[in-house]
Structure formats: structure tokens, C-alpha cells
Amino acid sequence: MKKLEFKTNIKCSGCIAKATPILDDKLGKGNWEVDLFTLKKTLTVKGNNANENEIISAVNEAGFTAEKL
């Protein structure tokens, strides 16, 4: 299974709540998570069909930014 990591400005539970509907729709429910407990605020996306540009686009659509680590 492919795993991609991104630096993001999704930084709190409110941000997660806002981003969840779009990211679940675009990336698949259960295929992504944001580590809120580190300073990096890393978005991890898992899946065989994970595409870097599609992930960045989905995060942008949710109102946040993502940059490949």
C-alpha cells in the first residue's frame, strides 16, 4: 500500500471537521489522517491509487494547503 505524507495547515479539530467531508469524498474515508500532536501537522494518505496532485487539490478545495514532504 502506498503512503504519502504532506505538510499541511490543518492544525486543530475544527479544521479536521471542516476538511473531513471533502477529504473523505476525494481520498476515501479512512484513507487519510492528520497528526495534530506534532509541530509538523502531517497529513498522511494511504492507498494504492494515491496521487500527489489529486491530494493537494482536495486539500486546497477544503480550504487548506498541503506540501509534499
N, CA, C and O atoms as CSV, one atom per row, in Angstrom:
chain,resi,resn,atom,element,x,y,z
A,1,MET,N,N,0.845,-1.180,0.000
A,1,MET,CA,C,0.000,0.000,0.000
A,1,MET,C,C,0.892,1.246,0.000
A,1,MET,O,O,1.860,1.336,0.755
A,2,LYS,N,N,0.554,2.162,-0.831
A,2,LYS,CA,C,1.292,3.405,-0.985
A,2,LYS,C,C,0.929,4.365,0.150
A,2,LYS,O,O,-0.233,4.454,0.546
A,3,LYS,N,N,1.938,5.087,0.672
A,3,LYS,CA,C,1.712,6.056,1.733
A,3,LYS,C,C,2.418,7.364,1.375
A,3,LYS,O,O,3.627,7.377,1.144
A,4,LEU,N,N,1.659,8.464,1.330
A,4,LEU,CA,C,2.216,9.776,1.023
A,4,LEU,C,C,2.025,10.693,2.216
A,4,LEU,O,O,1.000,10.634,2.896
A,5,GLU,N,N,3.024,11.550,2.473
A,5,GLU,CA,C,2.946,12.484,3.593
A,5,GLU,C,C,3.097,13.914,3.098
A,5,GLU,O,O,3.881,14.200,2.193
A,6,PHE,N,N,2.322,14.807,3.719
A,6,PHE,CA,C,2.285,16.209,3.335
A,6,PHE,C,C,2.316,17.095,4.570
A,6,PHE,O,O,1.721,16.768,5.597
A,7,LYS,N,N,3.011,18.217,4.461
A,7,LYS,CA,C,2.930,19.262,5.471
A,7,LYS,C,C,1.640,20.028,5.168
A,7,LYS,O,O,1.368,20.359,4.014
A,8,THR,N,N,0.839,20.311,6.215
A,8,THR,CA,C,-0.442,20.970,5.995
A,8,THR,C,C,-0.714,22.022,7.058
A,8,THR,O,O,-0.079,22.032,8.113
A,9,ASN,N,N,-1.657,22.900,6.773
A,9,ASN,CA,C,-2.067,23.880,7.778
A,9,ASN,C,C,-3.386,23.468,8.435
A,9,ASN,O,O,-4.053,24.295,9.056
A,10,ILE,N,N,-3.761,22.207,8.301
A,10,ILE,CA,C,-4.872,21.634,9.076
A,10,ILE,C,C,-4.293,21.405,10.465
A,10,ILE,O,O,-3.469,20.510,10.653
A,11,LYS,N,N,-4.718,22.212,11.445
A,11,LYS,CA,C,-3.996,22.227,12.718
A,11,LYS,C,C,-4.839,22.001,13.963
A,11,LYS,O,O,-4.296,21.982,15.068
A,12,CYS,N,N,-6.151,21.829,13.821
A,12,CYS,CA,C,-6.982,21.640,15.012
A,12,CYS,C,C,-8.191,20.773,14.668
A,12,CYS,O,O,-8.430,20.451,13.504
A,13,SER,N,N,-8.939,20.405,15.691
A,13,SER,CA,C,-10.103,19.560,15.461
A,13,SER,C,C,-11.167,20.277,14.639
A,13,SER,O,O,-11.910,19.629,13.902
A,14,GLY,N,N,-11.255,21.595,14.748
A,14,GLY,CA,C,-12.183,22.364,13.916
A,14,GLY,C,C,-11.804,22.287,12.446
A,14,GLY,O,O,-12.669,22.171,11.578
A,15,CYS,N,N,-10.506,22.352,12.173
A,15,CYS,CA,C,-10.014,22.222,10.801
A,15,CYS,C,C,-10.330,20.829,10.253
A,15,CYS,O,O,-10.746,20.679,9.104
A,16,ILE,N,N,-10.128,19.821,11.091
A,16,ILE,CA,C,-10.431,18.444,10.684
A,16,ILE,C,C,-11.917,18.330,10.336
A,16,ILE,O,O,-12.278,17.732,9.323
A,17,ALA,N,N,-12.772,18.903,11.179
A,17,ALA,CA,C,-14.214,18.836,10.941
A,17,ALA,C,C,-14.588,19.502,9.623
A,17,ALA,O,O,-15.452,19.007,8.900
A,18,LYS,N,N,-13.944,20.617,9.309
A,18,LYS,CA,C,-14.226,21.328,8.065
A,18,LYS,C,C,-13.739,20.535,6.846
A,18,LYS,O,O,-14.418,20.488,5.820
A,19,ALA,N,N,-12.565,19.916,6.965
A,19,ALA,CA,C,-11.945,19.220,5.835
A,19,ALA,C,C,-12.501,17.814,5.605
A,19,ALA,O,O,-12.445,17.306,4.485
A,20,THR,N,N,-13.028,17.191,6.636
A,20,THR,CA,C,-13.433,15.788,6.561
A,20,THR,C,C,-14.397,15.463,5.418
A,20,THR,O,O,-14.142,14.508,4.685
A,21,PRO,N,N,-15.490,16.208,5.229
A,21,PRO,CA,C,-16.404,15.811,4.141
A,21,PRO,C,C,-15.736,15.783,2.760
A,21,PRO,O,O,-15.977,14.869,1.971
A,22,ILE,N,N,-14.915,16.766,2.476
A,22,ILE,CA,C,-14.256,16.833,1.172
A,22,ILE,C,C,-13.177,15.763,1.051
A,22,ILE,O,O,-13.099,15.072,0.035
A,23,LEU,N,N,-12.345,15.622,2.079
A,23,LEU,CA,C,-11.257,14.644,2.009
A,23,LEU,C,C,-11.798,13.215,1.997
A,23,LEU,O,O,-11.255,12.358,1.299
A,24,ASP,N,N,-12.856,12.950,2.756
A,24,ASP,CA,C,-13.468,11.616,2.701
A,24,ASP,C,C,-13.992,11.325,1.302
A,24,ASP,O,O,-13.844,10.213,0.794
A,25,ASP,N,N,-14.608,12.335,0.678
A,25,ASP,CA,C,-15.156,12.161,-0.664
A,25,ASP,C,C,-14.065,11.959,-1.705
A,25,ASP,O,O,-14.173,11.079,-2.560
A,26,LYS,N,N,-13.019,12.767,-1.636
A,26,LYS,CA,C,-11.964,12.744,-2.657
A,26,LYS,C,C,-10.914,11.657,-2.422
A,26,LYS,O,O,-10.411,11.063,-3.376
A,27,LEU,N,N,-10.580,11.395,-1.147
A,27,LEU,CA,C,-9.485,10.475,-0.830
A,27,LEU,C,C,-9.973,9.135,-0.286
A,27,LEU,O,O,-9.219,8.163,-0.248
A,28,GLY,N,N,-11.216,9.088,0.129
A,28,GLY,CA,C,-11.772,7.861,0.690
A,28,GLY,C,C,-11.749,7.884,2.205
A,28,GLY,O,O,-10.730,8.190,2.825
A,29,LYS,N,N,-12.882,7.557,2.785
A,29,LYS,CA,C,-12.995,7.535,4.246
A,29,LYS,C,C,-12.020,6.512,4.815
A,29,LYS,O,O,-11.980,5.366,4.367
A,30,GLY,N,N,-11.244,6.928,5.793
A,30,GLY,CA,C,-10.286,6.039,6.435
A,30,GLY,C,C,-8.935,5.966,5.736
A,30,GLY,O,O,-8.035,5.276,6.215
A,31,ASN,N,N,-8.775,6.665,4.612
A,31,ASN,CA,C,-7.509,6.632,3.870
A,31,ASN,C,C,-6.572,7.775,4.218
A,31,ASN,O,O,-5.457,7.840,3.701
A,32,TRP,N,N,-7.013,8.684,5.096
A,32,TRP,CA,C,-6.180,9.834,5.417
A,32,TRP,C,C,-6.296,10.149,6.910
A,32,TRP,O,O,-7.282,9.813,7.565
A,33,GLU,N,N,-5.251,10.805,7.421
A,33,GLU,CA,C,-5.270,11.278,8.802
A,33,GLU,C,C,-4.267,12.420,8.947
A,33,GLU,O,O,-3.280,12.495,8.215
A,34,VAL,N,N,-4.536,13.299,9.898
A,34,VAL,CA,C,-3.638,14.408,10.197
A,34,VAL,C,C,-3.158,14.234,11.624
A,34,VAL,O,O,-3.965,14.072,12.540
A,35,ASP,N,N,-1.849,14.265,11.815
A,35,ASP,CA,C,-1.261,14.177,13.147
A,35,ASP,C,C,-1.264,15.572,13.754
A,35,ASP,O,O,-0.416,16.400,13.422
A,36,LEU,N,N,-2.210,15.831,14.637
A,36,LEU,CA,C,-2.330,17.147,15.272
A,36,LEU,C,C,-1.403,17.305,16.470
A,36,LEU,O,O,-1.287,18.402,17.016
A,37,PHE,N,N,-0.745,16.233,16.886
A,37,PHE,CA,C,0.031,16.258,18.110
A,37,PHE,C,C,1.514,16.540,17.897
A,37,PHE,O,O,2.296,16.474,18.845
A,38,THR,N,N,1.908,16.850,16.671
A,38,THR,CA,C,3.289,17.248,16.396
A,38,THR,C,C,3.286,18.640,15.791
A,38,THR,O,O,2.258,19.104,15.297
A,39,LEU,N,N,4.406,19.294,15.825
A,39,LEU,CA,C,4.502,20.638,15.257
A,39,LEU,C,C,4.371,20.629,13.743
A,39,LEU,O,O,3.943,21.623,13.156
A,40,LYS,N,N,4.732,19.525,13.104
A,40,LYS,CA,C,4.696,19.448,11.639
A,40,LYS,C,C,3.285,19.422,11.063
A,40,LYS,O,O,3.086,19.854,9.928
A,41,LYS,N,N,2.301,18.930,11.810
A,41,LYS,CA,C,0.927,18.789,11.318
A,41,LYS,C,C,0.919,18.032,9.993
A,41,LYS,O,O,0.577,18.586,8.948
A,42,THR,N,N,1.295,16.778,10.055
A,42,THR,CA,C,1.476,15.952,8.868
A,42,THR,C,C,0.181,15.259,8.453
A,42,THR,O,O,-0.477,14.602,9.259
A,43,LEU,N,N,-0.165,15.419,7.187
A,43,LEU,CA,C,-1.274,14.697,6.573
A,43,LEU,C,C,-0.692,13.444,5.936
A,43,LEU,O,O,0.217,13.524,5.109
A,44,THR,N,N,-1.214,12.293,6.321
A,44,THR,CA,C,-0.787,11.018,5.747
A,44,THR,C,C,-1.953,10.426,4.973
A,44,THR,O,O,-3.063,10.305,5.493
A,45,VAL,N,N,-1.689,10.060,3.724
A,45,VAL,CA,C,-2.713,9.458,2.864
A,45,VAL,C,C,-2.214,8.083,2.446
A,45,VAL,O,O,-1.092,7.931,1.963
A,46,LYS,N,N,-3.076,7.079,2.644
A,46,LYS,CA,C,-2.733,5.705,2.285
A,46,LYS,C,C,-3.666,5.222,1.193
A,46,LYS,O,O,-4.850,5.559,1.177
A,47,GLY,N,N,-3.126,4.436,0.288
A,47,GLY,CA,C,-3.936,3.847,-0.769
A,47,GLY,C,C,-3.111,3.597,-2.009
A,47,GLY,O,O,-2.157,4.323,-2.287
A,48,ASN,N,N,-3.471,2.583,-2.744
A,48,ASN,CA,C,-2.737,2.240,-3.955
A,48,ASN,C,C,-2.941,3.261,-5.069
A,48,ASN,O,O,-2.105,3.380,-5.965
A,49,ASN,N,N,-4.044,3.993,-5.018
A,49,ASN,CA,C,-4.344,4.970,-6.055
A,49,ASN,C,C,-4.018,6.394,-5.628
A,49,ASN,O,O,-4.461,7.343,-6.274
A,50,ALA,N,N,-3.251,6.564,-4.551
A,50,ALA,CA,C,-2.918,7.895,-4.052
A,50,ALA,C,C,-2.103,8.657,-5.097
A,50,ALA,O,O,-1.070,8.185,-5.573
A,51,ASN,N,N,-2.593,9.840,-5.437
A,51,ASN,CA,C,-1.940,10.685,-6.429
A,51,ASN,C,C,-1.638,12.029,-5.781
A,51,ASN,O,O,-2.543,12.695,-5.278
A,52,GLU,N,N,-0.375,12.428,-5.790
A,52,GLU,CA,C,0.078,13.638,-5.112
A,52,GLU,C,C,-0.719,14.878,-5.523
A,52,GLU,O,O,-1.158,15.638,-4.660
A,53,ASN,N,N,-0.908,15.088,-6.802
A,53,ASN,CA,C,-1.616,16.281,-7.276
A,53,ASN,C,C,-3.085,16.268,-6.881
A,53,ASN,O,O,-3.642,17.313,-6.543
A,54,GLU,N,N,-3.719,15.107,-6.920
A,54,GLU,CA,C,-5.125,14.999,-6.522
A,54,GLU,C,C,-5.296,15.270,-5.034
A,54,GLU,O,O,-6.280,15.883,-4.619
A,55,ILE,N,N,-4.347,14.816,-4.237
A,55,ILE,CA,C,-4.400,15.041,-2.793
A,55,ILE,C,C,-4.271,16.531,-2.492
A,55,ILE,O,O,-5.054,17.080,-1.716
A,56,ILE,N,N,-3.289,17.183,-3.102
A,56,ILE,CA,C,-3.090,18.618,-2.894
A,56,ILE,C,C,-4.326,19.386,-3.341
A,56,ILE,O,O,-4.744,20.327,-2.666
A,57,SER,N,N,-4.910,19.004,-4.453
A,57,SER,CA,C,-6.113,19.645,-4.955
A,57,SER,C,C,-7.284,19.474,-3.989
A,57,SER,O,O,-8.033,20.423,-3.756
A,58,ALA,N,N,-7.451,18.291,-3.431
A,58,ALA,CA,C,-8.538,18.032,-2.477
A,58,ALA,C,C,-8.366,18.869,-1.217
A,58,ALA,O,O,-9.335,19.424,-0.700
A,59,VAL,N,N,-7.140,18.960,-0.723
A,59,VAL,CA,C,-6.873,19.765,0.478
A,59,VAL,C,C,-7.144,21.233,0.184
A,59,VAL,O,O,-7.732,21.931,1.010
A,60,ASN,N,N,-6.723,21.705,-0.975
A,60,ASN,CA,C,-6.999,23.091,-1.368
A,60,ASN,C,C,-8.502,23.349,-1.468
A,60,ASN,O,O,-8.984,24.396,-1.036
A,61,GLU,N,N,-9.236,22.403,-2.033
A,61,GLU,CA,C,-10.688,22.533,-2.152
A,61,GLU,C,C,-11.343,22.637,-0.770
A,61,GLU,O,O,-12.365,23.305,-0.611
A,62,ALA,N,N,-10.751,21.978,0.221
A,62,ALA,CA,C,-11.265,22.027,1.592
A,62,ALA,C,C,-10.904,23.335,2.289
A,62,ALA,O,O,-11.383,23.603,3.391
A,63,GLY,N,N,-10.058,24.152,1.651
A,63,GLY,CA,C,-9.695,25.451,2.214
A,63,GLY,C,C,-8.374,25.465,2.947
A,63,GLY,O,O,-8.104,26.383,3.722
A,64,PHE,N,N,-7.546,24.460,2.715
A,64,PHE,CA,C,-6.263,24.351,3.403
A,64,PHE,C,C,-5.146,24.144,2.385
A,64,PHE,O,O,-5.401,24.052,1.184
A,65,THR,N,N,-3.918,24.071,2.866
A,65,THR,CA,C,-2.777,23.852,1.984
A,65,THR,C,C,-2.091,22.530,2.328
A,65,THR,O,O,-2.184,22.040,3.453
A,66,ALA,N,N,-1.408,21.973,1.349
A,66,ALA,CA,C,-0.622,20.758,1.530
A,66,ALA,C,C,0.618,20.851,0.655
A,66,ALA,O,O,0.563,21.310,-0.486
A,67,GLU,N,N,1.728,20.409,1.211
A,67,GLU,CA,C,3.005,20.421,0.503
A,67,GLU,C,C,3.685,19.087,0.742
A,67,GLU,O,O,3.839,18.671,1.890
A,68,LYS,N,N,4.091,18.414,-0.313
A,68,LYS,CA,C,4.730,17.087,-0.205
A,68,LYS,C,C,5.969,17.169,0.662
A,68,LYS,O,O,6.792,18.073,0.515
A,69,LEU,N,N,6.090,16.200,1.579
A,69,LEU,CA,C,7.299,16.094,2.419
A,69,LEU,C,C,8.340,15.252,1.735
A,69,LEU,O,O,9.424,15.047,2.282
